[in-house]
Short mmCIF file of C-alpha atoms in Angstrom, two decimals:
data_model
loop_
_atom_site.label_atom_id
_atom_site.label_comp_id
_atom_site.label_asym_id
_atom_site.label_seq_id
_atom_site.Cartn_x
_atom_site.Cartn_y
_atom_site.Cartn_z
CA UNK V 6 33.58 53.64 1.01
CA UNK V 7 32.29 50.09 1.64
CA UNK V 8 28.80 51.18 0.59
CA UNK V 9 30.20 52.68 -2.58
CA UNK V 10 32.15 49.51 -3.26
CA UNK V 11 29.09 47.28 -2.95
CA UNK V 12 27.11 49.53 -5.23
CA UNK V 13 29.71 49.07 -7.95
CA UNK V 14 29.17 45.31 -7.83
CA UNK V 15 27.37 43.63 -10.72
CA UNK V 16 25.61 40.42 -9.80
CA UNK V 17 23.19 38.01 -11.34
CA UNK V 18 22.01 34.50 -10.34
CA UNK V 19 19.25 31.96 -9.97
CA UNK V 20 17.93 30.15 -6.90
CA UNK V 21 15.66 27.11 -7.10
CA UNK V 22 13.84 25.93 -4.01
CA UNK V 23 11.09 23.38 -3.25
CA UNK V 24 7.74 25.12 -2.98
CA UNK V 25 6.61 25.11 0.71
CA UNK V 26 3.97 27.80 1.27
CA UNK V 27 4.06 27.35 5.00
CA UNK V 28 7.69 28.51 5.10
CA UNK V 29 7.06 31.81 3.28
CA UNK V 30 9.04 33.82 5.88
CA UNK V 31 12.15 31.75 5.15
CA UNK V 32 12.01 32.68 1.47
CA UNK V 33 11.52 36.37 2.22
CA UNK V 34 14.41 36.38 4.72
CA UNK V 35 16.69 34.58 2.28
CA UNK V 36 16.03 37.01 -0.57
CA UNK V 37 16.32 40.03 1.74
CA UNK V 38 19.64 38.82 3.11
CA UNK V 39 21.02 38.04 -0.36
CA UNK V 40 20.02 41.34 -1.86
CA UNK V 41 21.22 43.19 1.25
CA UNK V 42 24.64 41.55 0.97
CA UNK V 43 24.87 43.05 -2.53
CA UNK V 44 24.25 46.56 -1.12
CA UNK V 45 20.63 46.55 -2.33
CA UNK V 46 18.75 46.72 0.92
CA UNK V 47 14.94 46.42 0.74
CA UNK V 48 12.54 48.80 2.46
CA UNK V 49 9.49 47.45 4.32
CA UNK V 50 7.39 48.33 1.29
CA UNK V 51 9.75 46.41 -0.99
CA UNK V 52 9.58 43.40 1.33
CA UNK V 53 5.75 43.43 1.31
CA UNK V 54 5.78 43.30 -2.49
CA UNK V 55 8.32 40.49 -2.48
CA UNK V 56 6.25 38.59 0.09
CA UNK V 57 3.07 38.82 -2.03
CA UNK V 58 4.86 37.64 -5.15
CA UNK V 59 6.45 34.72 -3.34
CA UNK V 60 3.13 33.74 -1.66
CA UNK V 61 1.31 33.59 -5.03
CA UNK V 62 4.02 31.50 -6.68
CA UNK V 63 4.45 29.13 -3.76
CA UNK V 64 0.73 28.47 -3.53
CA UNK V 65 0.39 27.91 -7.26
CA UNK V 66 3.34 25.54 -7.45
CA UNK V 67 2.50 23.43 -4.37
CA UNK V 68 -1.21 23.15 -5.38
CA UNK V 69 -0.11 21.86 -8.74
CA UNK V 70 2.29 19.14 -7.47
CA UNK V 71 4.39 17.97 -4.56
CA UNK V 72 7.25 17.83 -7.09
CA UNK V 73 7.27 21.63 -7.52
CA UNK V 74 9.67 24.49 -6.99
CA UNK V 75 9.99 28.24 -7.38
CA UNK V 76 12.83 29.78 -9.29
CA UNK V 77 14.11 33.22 -8.30
CA UNK V 78 16.33 34.97 -10.82
CA UNK V 79 17.95 38.31 -10.09
CA UNK V 80 20.11 40.89 -11.85
CA UNK V 81 21.88 43.71 -9.92
CA UNK V 82 23.54 46.34 -12.16
CA UNK V 83 25.77 49.13 -10.90
CA UNK V 84 23.82 51.24 -8.38
CA UNK V 85 21.11 50.55 -5.82
CA UNK V 86 18.67 48.55 -7.97
CA UNK V 87 18.13 44.79 -8.09
CA UNK V 88 15.77 43.34 -10.62
CA UNK V 89 14.20 39.99 -9.67
CA UNK V 90 11.68 37.59 -11.09
CA UNK V 91 9.88 34.71 -9.41
CA UNK V 92 8.29 31.84 -11.33
CA UNK V 93 7.07 28.38 -10.43
CA UNK V 94 7.45 25.05 -12.17
CA UNK V 95 6.43 21.51 -11.41
CA UNK V 96 6.35 17.95 -12.58
CA UNK V 97 3.85 15.15 -12.14
CA UNK V 98 4.91 12.38 -9.81
CA UNK V 99 5.46 10.03 -12.70
CA UNK V 100 7.37 12.79 -14.55
CA UNK V 101 9.65 13.21 -11.52
CA UNK V 102 10.40 9.50 -11.51
CA UNK V 103 11.03 9.53 -15.25
CA UNK V 104 13.65 12.23 -14.49
CA UNK V 105 15.16 9.97 -11.86
CA UNK V 106 15.56 7.24 -14.53
CA UNK V 107 17.26 9.72 -16.86
CA UNK V 108 19.63 11.31 -14.38
CA UNK V 109 20.40 8.81 -11.60
CA UNK V 110 22.57 5.70 -11.52
CA UNK V 111 20.71 2.43 -10.82
CA UNK V 112 19.68 0.72 -8.67
CA UNK V 113 17.34 3.56 -7.83
CA UNK V 114 15.75 1.91 -4.79
CA UNK V 115 18.25 -0.83 -4.00
CA UNK V 116 18.66 -4.31 -5.57
CA UNK V 117 17.09 -6.58 -2.94
CA UNK V 118 13.38 -6.97 -2.20
CA UNK V 119 12.14 -5.43 1.00
CA UNK V 120 12.83 -7.75 3.92
CA UNK V 121 9.39 -7.18 5.42
CA UNK V 122 7.63 -8.03 2.16
CA UNK V 123 9.86 -11.07 1.57
CA UNK V 124 9.13 -12.41 5.04
CA UNK V 125 5.34 -12.05 4.69
CA UNK V 126 5.28 -13.71 1.26
CA UNK V 127 7.51 -16.46 2.55
CA UNK V 128 4.82 -17.60 4.95
CA UNK V 129 2.81 -19.00 2.08
CA UNK V 130 2.89 -22.82 2.01
CA UNK V 131 2.72 -22.87 -1.77
CA UNK V 132 3.70 -19.68 -3.67
CA UNK V 133 1.83 -20.85 -6.77
CA UNK V 134 -1.47 -20.54 -4.97
CA UNK V 135 -0.61 -17.27 -3.25
CA UNK V 136 -1.20 -14.42 -5.70
CA UNK V 137 0.33 -11.04 -4.94
CA UNK V 138 -0.54 -7.46 -5.99
CA UNK V 139 2.30 -4.95 -6.05
CA UNK V 140 0.91 -1.39 -6.25
CA UNK V 141 3.39 1.24 -7.40
CA UNK V 142 6.01 -1.40 -8.08
CA UNK V 143 8.72 0.97 -9.23
CA UNK V 144 11.71 -0.85 -10.68
CA UNK V 145 10.08 -4.23 -9.87
CA UNK V 146 12.66 -5.34 -7.28
CA UNK V 147 9.82 -6.81 -5.17
CA UNK V 148 7.58 -8.04 -7.99
CA UNK V 149 10.21 -9.86 -9.96
CA UNK V 150 11.80 -11.47 -6.90
CA UNK V 151 8.39 -12.71 -5.69
CA UNK V 152 7.60 -14.10 -9.17
CA UNK V 153 10.92 -15.94 -9.22
CA UNK V 154 9.80 -17.59 -5.98
CA UNK V 155 6.68 -18.81 -7.80
CA UNK V 156 3.95 -16.34 -6.83
CA UNK V 157 1.58 -15.09 -9.54
CA UNK V 158 2.19 -11.33 -9.38
CA UNK V 159 0.07 -8.43 -10.64
CA UNK V 160 1.80 -5.09 -10.93
CA UNK V 161 0.19 -1.64 -11.11
CA UNK V 162 2.68 1.08 -11.99
CA UNK V 163 1.95 4.51 -13.44
CA UNK V 164 5.47 5.53 -14.54
CA UNK V 165 5.81 4.24 -18.14
CA UNK V 166 9.54 3.52 -18.01
CA UNK V 167 9.13 1.52 -14.81
CA UNK V 168 6.20 -0.48 -16.20
CA UNK V 169 8.11 -1.24 -19.46
CA UNK V 170 11.18 -2.34 -17.53
CA UNK V 171 9.19 -4.73 -15.31
CA UNK V 172 7.41 -6.20 -18.29
CA UNK V 173 10.69 -6.68 -20.15
CA UNK V 174 12.28 -8.37 -17.15
CA UNK V 175 9.30 -10.69 -16.62
CA UNK V 176 9.25 -11.69 -20.24
CA UNK V 177 13.01 -12.28 -20.34
CA UNK V 178 12.71 -14.74 -17.42
CA UNK V 179 9.27 -16.13 -18.36
CA UNK V 180 7.84 -15.06 -14.99
CA UNK V 181 4.16 -14.98 -14.09
CA UNK V 182 3.87 -11.16 -13.89
CA UNK V 183 0.99 -9.15 -15.30
CA UNK V 184 1.80 -5.43 -15.66
CA UNK V 185 -0.95 -2.79 -15.62
CA UNK V 186 0.35 0.70 -16.49
CA UNK V 187 -1.98 3.17 -14.79
CA UNK V 188 -2.69 5.01 -11.53
CA UNK V 189 -3.38 2.60 -8.68
CA UNK V 190 -6.76 4.22 -8.03
CA UNK V 191 -7.99 4.34 -11.62
CA UNK V 192 -10.11 1.16 -11.46
CA UNK V 193 -10.51 -2.13 -9.65
CA UNK V 194 -12.10 -3.95 -12.61
CA UNK V 195 -8.83 -5.48 -13.85
CA UNK V 196 -7.76 -6.81 -10.44
CA UNK V 197 -8.35 -10.16 -8.77
CA UNK V 198 -10.28 -10.57 -5.55
CA UNK V 199 -8.25 -13.40 -4.10
CA UNK V 200 -4.84 -11.84 -3.46
CA UNK V 201 -3.05 -13.28 -0.47
CA UNK V 202 -0.80 -10.22 -0.20
CA UNK V 203 -1.12 -6.61 -1.42
CA UNK V 204 1.94 -4.41 -1.03
CA UNK V 205 2.86 -0.79 -1.43
CA UNK V 206 6.55 -0.10 -0.93
CA UNK V 207 7.65 3.55 -0.86
CA UNK V 208 4.30 4.59 -2.34
CA UNK V 209 2.23 5.98 0.58
CA UNK V 210 5.11 8.43 1.15
CA UNK V 211 4.02 10.08 -2.18
CA UNK V 212 0.35 10.49 -1.18
CA UNK V 213 -1.12 13.99 -0.82
CA UNK V 214 -4.06 13.21 1.50
CA UNK V 215 -5.60 10.77 3.90
CA UNK V 216 -8.30 10.13 1.32
CA UNK V 217 -5.73 8.23 -0.74
CA UNK V 218 -4.82 6.18 2.31
CA UNK V 219 -8.49 5.35 2.75
CA UNK V 220 -8.52 4.39 -0.92
CA UNK V 221 -5.82 1.84 -0.24
CA UNK V 222 -7.85 0.25 2.57
CA UNK V 223 -10.94 0.13 0.30
CA UNK V 224 -8.95 -1.52 -2.48
CA UNK V 225 -7.48 -4.06 -0.07
CA UNK V 226 -10.90 -4.85 1.41
CA UNK V 227 -12.27 -5.59 -2.08
CA UNK V 228 -9.27 -7.47 -3.49
CA UNK V 229 -7.79 -9.45 -0.62
CA UNK V 230 -8.94 -13.00 0.11
CA UNK V 231 -10.20 -13.46 3.71
CA UNK V 232 -7.07 -13.85 5.85
CA UNK V 233 -5.00 -12.05 3.23
CA UNK V 234 -2.72 -9.19 4.18
CA UNK V 235 -2.00 -5.64 3.20
CA UNK V 236 1.47 -4.27 3.87
CA UNK V 237 2.81 -0.79 3.24
CA UNK V 238 5.41 1.59 4.63
CA UNK V 239 4.56 5.19 5.50
CA UNK V 240 5.67 8.04 7.70
CA UNK V 241 3.84 8.24 10.97
CA UNK V 242 4.14 11.10 13.50
CA UNK V 243 5.02 10.16 17.07
CA UNK V 244 2.09 10.41 19.46
CA UNK V 245 3.28 13.66 21.11
CA UNK V 246 3.86 15.46 17.84
CA UNK V 247 1.32 17.18 15.59
CA UNK V 248 2.90 18.40 12.35
CA UNK V 249 2.00 21.96 11.19
CA UNK V 250 1.35 22.98 7.62
CA UNK V 251 4.99 23.74 6.95
CA UNK V 252 6.10 20.26 8.10
CA UNK V 253 3.36 18.56 6.06
CA UNK V 254 4.23 20.54 2.97
CA UNK V 255 7.99 20.09 3.25
CA UNK V 256 7.36 16.40 3.88
CA UNK V 257 5.49 16.04 0.57
CA UNK V 258 8.35 17.78 -1.19
CA UNK V 259 10.81 15.31 0.36
CA UNK V 260 8.87 12.13 -0.52
CA UNK V 261 7.87 12.03 3.11
CA UNK V 262 4.16 12.50 3.40
CA UNK V 263 3.33 12.48 7.14
CA UNK V 264 0.21 10.95 8.70
CA UNK V 265 -0.73 11.20 12.35
CA UNK V 266 -1.97 8.13 14.21
CA UNK V 267 -5.56 9.55 14.48
CA UNK V 268 -5.49 10.03 10.65
CA UNK V 269 -4.43 6.40 10.17
CA UNK V 270 -7.25 5.17 12.49
CA UNK V 271 -9.84 7.33 10.79
CA UNK V 272 -8.78 6.12 7.31
CA UNK V 273 -9.15 2.51 8.43
CA UNK V 274 -12.58 2.92 10.11
CA UNK V 275 -15.32 0.69 8.69
CA UNK V 276 -13.10 -1.68 6.73
CA UNK V 277 -12.66 -5.39 7.61
CA UNK V 278 -8.93 -5.01 8.18
CA UNK V 279 -7.06 -5.42 11.48
CA UNK V 280 -3.64 -3.96 12.18
CA UNK V 281 -1.52 -6.95 13.03
CA UNK V 282 2.05 -5.64 12.83
CA UNK V 283 3.73 -2.29 13.21
CA UNK V 284 7.55 -2.09 12.86
CA UNK V 285 10.17 0.54 12.30
CA UNK V 286 11.36 0.29 8.72
CA UNK V 287 14.89 1.30 9.74
CA UNK V 288 15.13 -1.36 12.46
CA UNK V 289 13.41 -4.16 10.53
CA UNK V 290 15.27 -3.75 7.22
CA UNK V 291 18.65 -3.24 8.94
CA UNK V 292 18.14 -6.43 10.91
CA UNK V 293 16.69 -8.62 8.15
CA UNK V 294 18.19 -7.60 4.78
CA UNK V 295 20.90 -9.97 3.49
CA UNK V 296 24.47 -9.23 4.51
CA UNK V 297 25.90 -6.30 2.61
CA UNK V 298 22.45 -5.04 1.47
CA UNK V 299 22.08 -2.39 4.23
CA UNK V 300 21.45 0.37 3.51
CA UNK V 301 19.75 -0.26 0.12
CA UNK V 302 20.88 3.16 -1.13
CA UNK V 303 23.02 5.99 0.11
CA UNK V 304 19.93 8.08 1.11
CA UNK V 305 17.75 5.32 2.53
CA UNK V 306 18.65 5.31 6.24
CA UNK V 307 18.22 9.11 6.66
CA UNK V 308 15.04 9.13 4.62
CA UNK V 309 13.22 6.40 6.50
CA UNK V 310 14.27 8.02 9.73
CA UNK V 311 12.47 11.26 8.75
CA UNK V 312 15.71 13.18 8.59
CA UNK V 313 15.09 14.46 5.06
CA UNK V 314 12.55 16.77 6.68
CA UNK V 315 13.96 17.22 10.21
CA UNK V 316 17.69 17.96 10.35
CA UNK V 317 18.15 16.50 13.85
CA UNK V 318 19.80 13.37 15.26
CA UNK V 319 17.83 10.27 14.49
CA UNK V 320 16.78 9.72 18.13
CA UNK V 321 15.18 13.22 18.14
CA UNK V 322 13.16 13.05 14.94
CA UNK V 323 9.38 13.33 15.48
CA UNK V 324 8.40 11.03 12.66
CA UNK V 325 9.66 7.78 11.17
CA UNK V 326 8.71 5.37 8.42
CA UNK V 327 6.82 2.28 9.72
CA UNK V 328 5.95 -1.09 8.20
CA UNK V 329 2.20 -1.56 8.79
CA UNK V 330 0.55 -4.93 8.19
CA UNK V 331 -3.23 -5.38 8.09
CA UNK V 332 -5.06 -8.71 7.90
CA UNK V 333 -8.51 -9.05 6.33
CA UNK V 334 -10.93 -10.68 8.77
CA UNK V 335 -11.96 -14.24 8.01
CA UNK V 336 -15.49 -14.30 6.74
CA UNK V 337 -15.28 -10.70 5.59
CA UNK V 338 -16.61 -9.85 2.14
CA UNK V 339 -16.05 -6.51 0.44
CA UNK V 340 -15.37 -3.15 2.01
CA UNK V 341 -17.33 -1.69 4.93
CA UNK V 342 -18.42 -3.08 8.25
CA UNK V 343 -18.90 -6.82 8.45
#
């Protein structure tokens, strides 16, 4: 009687999930459990077909973009049949942030400049002679605050709405901010070579490969003045943890690209940059942000702790976001050994 009851059920629905090819078995198990609960159990042959379809769509989506998902729609009429369809869809990184602007309440990343960036810039004796480059400046919360202090600031930002907002804010306050709307790796020809500070805040966490990390070190080697500093925050795996493909892929889907310490060292090799500071983002920002500014957003503390990928207590997570500061060696010229 229970089997007959389930077979009289009529069901339809849609499931959207981030595309993580390394977790294929989870998608298969979820679909099999869902369809089984509707009285439409799958045979081993049915599951093999489902697995092949899911694999193809997951691979296509994740290859296209880390802001991708698969959409599973299903329709179960009276009887033993369930009809399902799997498709993938994705956005560019800048398209995903444009969607943030359209659907989320500001401030998107907090209202205060990063405490680590603010402290480094504050070491300049005269801000007017200490130019700064902000790569992937987002809403401009660092760039505009630094310009108010007196620094000449160049901004590179690929998301059009962010770039337009920063430019409008700078013009409104008559700040010394130059805005370049493009990808940070598109060219070096429009950048200075005497920056005292180059910063990337919440940018490396969107990278897809260590080659992009090496590109940052090359850019900094070319564009920093000797003694100038590069600072960025990125997710680094603990020494005793090696992430597998599933962790790396889910990390990219959660704005949490993970690098191992050997990858960081290999990306730096050959450049005239020395690691001079390595701090937990969680600990540093919590201790140094102005009163009432911690956490900058509702999601920030879990995110920088790596808990958007690993659903475990903070003290058990195998990764965390770190503030890494590199100093260009005195006497060093462009990139490469010196």
